[in-house]
Amino acid sequence: MNKIIKRLEIIKSAIELEDEEIIRQQLIYLKNEPQDAVISAIAQAIEARRFSDAMQEIAAWLQAQRALSTWQDPSIAASKLELKALEAQLRDLIDKRNARVQILDDFNDLYHLRLGPLMSRILELRKQLAVSMQRKQEAEIKRREKDYQSCLQFISQAVDQLATLKQQWTGLNAASREAVGIRQRIQQQTELITALLAEIRELEADFSHQDDSAFRQA
């Protein structure tokens, strides 16, 4: 019975101090104690957050118990002294907790005051950098597309010119000076076409890589 009295006294003090954490802790212990109808009603009122009802029921129950304990329990004075010590410890813990909360609030205020504008500036710079990188990538893609179209045009012209040179070469004497000159031009034109094909393949590979990167980002 003494334990129930102590717990109810602690809960009563915690309600007065508006400390719900201690109320929840003591409620767990209270529900594990042997209970009667009044104790069950007090626990239900606390769980339902009807603290005014709980305070009235606790006060009435404690008053009834004290009336009985004046002659039934000679250790009531010691229990009261222990309760006062527990209340002092409770208030000390609450003061320490409030001090920590105040320190944390002060830190948050100082953080937002001093670092808030800096963080906003950093985010803005990141946004500008992302836009700049996007524009740079778009410009690079356009340049490569232009190079790709130019290569296609050049290789088409080179193939036509190669066909013309081969047609001219077939109508000449292979040992003639003109035939030798045309054969050299055919060789040069073939090398040019090979180089253009290599550049086209490289540009196509870049396009494929860019498409894969864009798909992964999406």
CSV table of C-alpha atoms in Angstrom, one decimal:
chain,number,residue,atom,x,y,z
A,1,MET,CA,0.0,0.0,0.0
A,2,ASN,CA,2.9,2.4,0.8
A,3,LYS,CA,4.2,1.9,-2.7
A,4,ILE,CA,0.9,2.8,-4.3
A,5,ILE,CA,0.7,5.9,-2.0
A,6,LYS,CA,4.2,7.0,-3.1
A,7,ARG,CA,3.5,6.4,-6.7
A,8,LEU,CA,0.3,8.4,-6.6
A,9,GLU,CA,2.0,11.2,-4.8
A,10,ILE,CA,4.7,11.3,-7.5
A,11,ILE,CA,2.1,11.3,-10.2
A,12,LYS,CA,0.2,14.1,-8.5
A,13,SER,CA,3.4,16.2,-8.3
A,14,ALA,CA,4.3,15.4,-11.9
A,15,ILE,CA,0.8,16.5,-13.0
A,16,GLU,CA,1.3,19.8,-11.1
A,17,LEU,CA,4.7,20.2,-12.8
A,18,GLU,CA,3.3,19.2,-16.2
A,19,ASP,CA,5.9,16.5,-16.7
A,20,GLU,CA,4.3,13.9,-18.8
A,21,GLU,CA,7.4,11.7,-19.1
A,22,ILE,CA,7.4,11.0,-15.3
A,23,ILE,CA,3.7,10.5,-15.4
A,24,ARG,CA,4.1,7.8,-18.1
A,25,GLN,CA,6.9,6.1,-16.2
A,26,GLN,CA,4.9,6.0,-12.9
A,27,LEU,CA,1.7,4.9,-14.7
A,28,ILE,CA,3.5,1.7,-15.9
A,29,TYR,CA,4.5,0.8,-12.3
A,30,LEU,CA,1.0,1.8,-11.0
A,31,LYS,CA,-0.7,-0.6,-13.4
A,32,ASN,CA,1.5,-3.4,-12.2
A,33,GLU,CA,0.4,-2.9,-8.5
A,34,PRO,CA,-2.5,-4.8,-7.0
A,35,GLN,CA,-5.5,-2.5,-7.8
A,36,ASP,CA,-8.9,-1.8,-6.7
A,37,ALA,CA,-11.7,0.0,-8.6
A,38,VAL,CA,-10.4,3.5,-7.6
A,39,ILE,CA,-6.8,2.8,-8.7
A,40,SER,CA,-8.1,1.4,-12.0
A,41,ALA,CA,-10.2,4.5,-12.5
A,42,ILE,CA,-7.2,6.7,-11.8
A,43,ALA,CA,-5.0,4.8,-14.3
A,44,GLN,CA,-7.8,5.0,-17.0
A,45,ALA,CA,-8.1,8.8,-16.4
A,46,ILE,CA,-4.4,9.3,-16.8
A,47,GLU,CA,-4.3,7.2,-20.0
A,48,ALA,CA,-7.2,9.2,-21.4
A,49,ARG,CA,-5.3,12.4,-20.5
A,50,ARG,CA,-8.1,13.5,-18.1
A,51,PHE,CA,-5.6,14.8,-15.7
A,52,SER,CA,-8.1,17.0,-13.7
A,53,ASP,CA,-10.2,13.9,-13.0
A,54,ALA,CA,-7.1,11.9,-12.1
A,55,MET,CA,-6.0,14.7,-9.7
A,56,GLN,CA,-9.3,14.7,-7.9
A,57,GLU,CA,-9.5,10.9,-7.6
A,58,ILE,CA,-5.8,10.8,-6.4
A,59,ALA,CA,-6.4,13.5,-3.8
A,60,ALA,CA,-9.6,11.8,-2.6
A,61,TRP,CA,-7.9,8.4,-2.4
A,62,LEU,CA,-4.8,9.7,-0.6
A,63,GLN,CA,-7.0,11.6,1.9
A,64,ALA,CA,-8.9,8.4,2.6
A,65,GLN,CA,-5.7,6.4,3.0
A,66,ARG,CA,-4.2,9.0,5.3
A,67,ALA,CA,-7.3,8.9,7.5
A,68,LEU,CA,-6.8,5.2,7.9
A,69,SER,CA,-3.1,5.3,8.2
A,70,THR,CA,-3.1,7.7,11.2
A,71,TRP,CA,-3.7,4.7,13.4
A,72,GLN,CA,-3.0,1.7,11.1
A,73,ASP,CA,0.4,2.6,9.8
A,74,PRO,CA,3.0,4.1,12.2
A,75,SER,CA,5.5,4.5,9.4
A,76,ILE,CA,3.5,7.1,7.6
A,77,ALA,CA,5.9,9.9,8.8
A,78,ALA,CA,8.9,8.1,7.3
A,79,SER,CA,7.0,7.6,4.1
A,80,LYS,CA,6.2,11.3,3.9
A,81,LEU,CA,9.8,12.1,4.4
A,82,GLU,CA,10.8,9.7,1.7
A,83,LEU,CA,8.2,11.2,-0.6
A,84,LYS,CA,9.6,14.7,0.0
A,85,ALA,CA,13.0,13.5,-0.8
A,86,LEU,CA,11.7,11.9,-4.0
A,87,GLU,CA,9.9,15.1,-4.9
A,88,ALA,CA,13.1,17.1,-4.4
A,89,GLN,CA,14.9,14.7,-6.7
A,90,LEU,CA,12.1,14.9,-9.2
A,91,ARG,CA,12.2,18.7,-9.2
A,92,ASP,CA,16.0,18.6,-9.6
A,93,LEU,CA,15.7,16.3,-12.6
A,94,ILE,CA,13.1,18.5,-14.1
A,95,ASP,CA,15.3,21.6,-13.6
A,96,LYS,CA,18.2,19.8,-15.2
A,97,ARG,CA,16.1,18.7,-18.1
A,98,ASN,CA,14.7,22.2,-18.6
A,99,ALA,CA,18.2,23.6,-18.6
A,100,ARG,CA,19.2,21.1,-21.3
A,101,VAL,CA,16.2,22.0,-23.4
A,102,GLN,CA,17.0,25.7,-23.1
A,103,ILE,CA,20.6,25.1,-24.1
A,104,LEU,CA,19.4,23.2,-27.2
A,105,ASP,CA,16.9,25.9,-28.1
A,106,ASP,CA,19.6,28.6,-27.7
A,107,PHE,CA,21.9,26.5,-29.9
A,108,ASN,CA,19.2,26.1,-32.6
A,109,ASP,CA,18.4,29.8,-32.6
A,110,LEU,CA,22.1,30.7,-32.9
A,111,TYR,CA,22.6,28.1,-35.6
A,112,HIS,CA,19.8,29.5,-37.7
A,113,LEU,CA,20.8,33.1,-37.0
A,114,ARG,CA,24.5,32.7,-38.1
A,115,LEU,CA,24.4,29.7,-40.5
A,116,GLY,CA,20.9,30.1,-42.0
A,117,PRO,CA,22.0,32.8,-44.5
A,118,LEU,CA,25.2,30.9,-45.3
A,119,MET,CA,23.3,27.7,-46.0
A,120,SER,CA,20.8,29.6,-48.2
A,121,ARG,CA,23.7,31.0,-50.1
A,122,ILE,CA,25.3,27.6,-50.5
A,123,LEU,CA,22.1,26.1,-51.8
A,124,GLU,CA,21.7,29.0,-54.3
A,125,LEU,CA,25.3,28.5,-55.5
A,126,ARG,CA,24.6,24.8,-55.9
A,127,LYS,CA,21.5,25.6,-58.0
A,128,GLN,CA,23.5,28.0,-60.2
A,129,LEU,CA,26.2,25.4,-60.6
A,130,ALA,CA,23.7,22.8,-61.6
A,131,VAL,CA,22.1,25.2,-64.2
A,132,SER,CA,25.6,26.1,-65.5
A,133,MET,CA,26.6,22.4,-65.9
A,134,GLN,CA,23.3,21.6,-67.6
A,135,ARG,CA,23.8,24.5,-70.1
A,136,LYS,CA,27.4,23.4,-70.7
A,137,GLN,CA,26.3,19.8,-71.3
A,138,GLU,CA,23.5,21.0,-73.7
A,139,ALA,CA,26.1,23.2,-75.6
A,140,GLU,CA,28.5,20.2,-75.8
A,141,ILE,CA,25.7,18.0,-77.2
A,142,LYS,CA,24.8,20.5,-79.8
A,143,ARG,CA,28.4,20.9,-80.8
A,144,ARG,CA,28.9,17.2,-81.2
A,145,GLU,CA,25.6,16.9,-83.2
A,146,LYS,CA,26.9,19.6,-85.5
A,147,ASP,CA,30.3,17.8,-85.8
A,148,TYR,CA,28.4,14.6,-86.5
A,149,GLN,CA,26.3,16.1,-89.3
A,150,SER,CA,29.4,17.8,-90.8
A,151,CYS,CA,31.2,14.4,-90.8
A,152,LEU,CA,28.2,12.8,-92.5
A,153,GLN,CA,28.3,15.5,-95.1
A,154,PHE,CA,32.1,15.3,-95.6
A,155,ILE,CA,32.0,11.6,-95.9
A,156,SER,CA,29.2,11.7,-98.5
A,157,GLN,CA,31.2,14.2,-100.5
A,158,ALA,CA,34.4,12.1,-100.1
A,159,VAL,CA,32.6,8.9,-101.2
A,160,ASP,CA,31.3,10.7,-104.3
A,161,GLN,CA,34.7,12.1,-105.1
A,162,LEU,CA,36.3,8.7,-104.6
A,163,ALA,CA,33.8,7.1,-107.0
A,164,THR,CA,34.6,9.8,-109.6
A,165,LEU,CA,38.4,9.3,-109.2
A,166,LYS,CA,38.0,5.5,-109.6
A,167,GLN,CA,35.9,6.1,-112.7
A,168,GLN,CA,38.6,8.4,-114.1
A,169,TRP,CA,41.4,5.9,-113.2
A,170,THR,CA,39.7,3.0,-115.0
A,171,GLY,CA,39.8,4.9,-118.3
A,172,LEU,CA,43.5,5.7,-118.1
A,173,ASN,CA,46.7,3.7,-118.9
A,174,ALA,CA,47.8,2.4,-115.5
A,175,ALA,CA,51.4,3.3,-116.3
A,176,SER,CA,50.7,6.9,-117.3
A,177,ARG,CA,51.7,9.8,-115.1
A,178,GLU,CA,48.0,10.9,-114.8
A,179,ALA,CA,46.9,7.5,-113.7
A,180,VAL,CA,49.6,7.4,-111.0
A,181,GLY,CA,48.5,10.9,-109.7
A,182,ILE,CA,44.9,9.8,-109.6
A,183,ARG,CA,45.8,6.6,-107.8
A,184,GLN,CA,47.6,8.7,-105.1
A,185,ARG,CA,44.5,10.8,-104.8
A,186,ILE,CA,42.4,7.7,-104.5
A,187,GLN,CA,44.6,6.5,-101.6
A,188,GLN,CA,44.3,9.9,-99.9
A,189,GLN,CA,40.6,9.9,-100.4
A,190,THR,CA,40.3,6.4,-98.9
A,191,GLU,CA,42.4,7.5,-95.9
A,192,LEU,CA,40.1,10.5,-95.4
A,193,ILE,CA,37.0,8.4,-95.5
A,194,THR,CA,38.5,6.0,-93.0
A,195,ALA,CA,39.3,8.9,-90.6
A,196,LEU,CA,35.8,10.3,-91.0
A,197,LEU,CA,34.3,6.9,-90.3
A,198,ALA,CA,36.3,6.6,-87.1
A,199,GLU,CA,35.2,10.1,-86.0
A,200,ILE,CA,31.6,9.2,-86.7
A,201,ARG,CA,31.9,6.0,-84.7
A,202,GLU,CA,33.4,8.0,-81.8
A,203,LEU,CA,30.6,10.6,-81.9
A,204,GLU,CA,28.0,7.9,-82.0
A,205,ALA,CA,29.6,6.2,-78.9
A,206,ASP,CA,29.4,9.5,-77.1
A,207,PHE,CA,25.8,9.9,-78.0
A,208,SER,CA,25.0,6.4,-76.6
A,209,HIS,CA,26.9,7.2,-73.4
A,210,GLN,CA,25.0,10.4,-72.9
A,211,ASP,CA,21.7,8.7,-73.5
A,212,ASP,CA,22.6,6.0,-70.8
A,213,SER,CA,23.6,8.7,-68.3
A,214,ALA,CA,20.4,10.7,-68.9
A,215,PHE,CA,18.3,7.5,-68.4
A,216,ARG,CA,20.1,6.7,-65.1
A,217,GLN,CA,19.5,10.2,-63.8
A,218,ALA,CA,15.8,10.1,-64.8
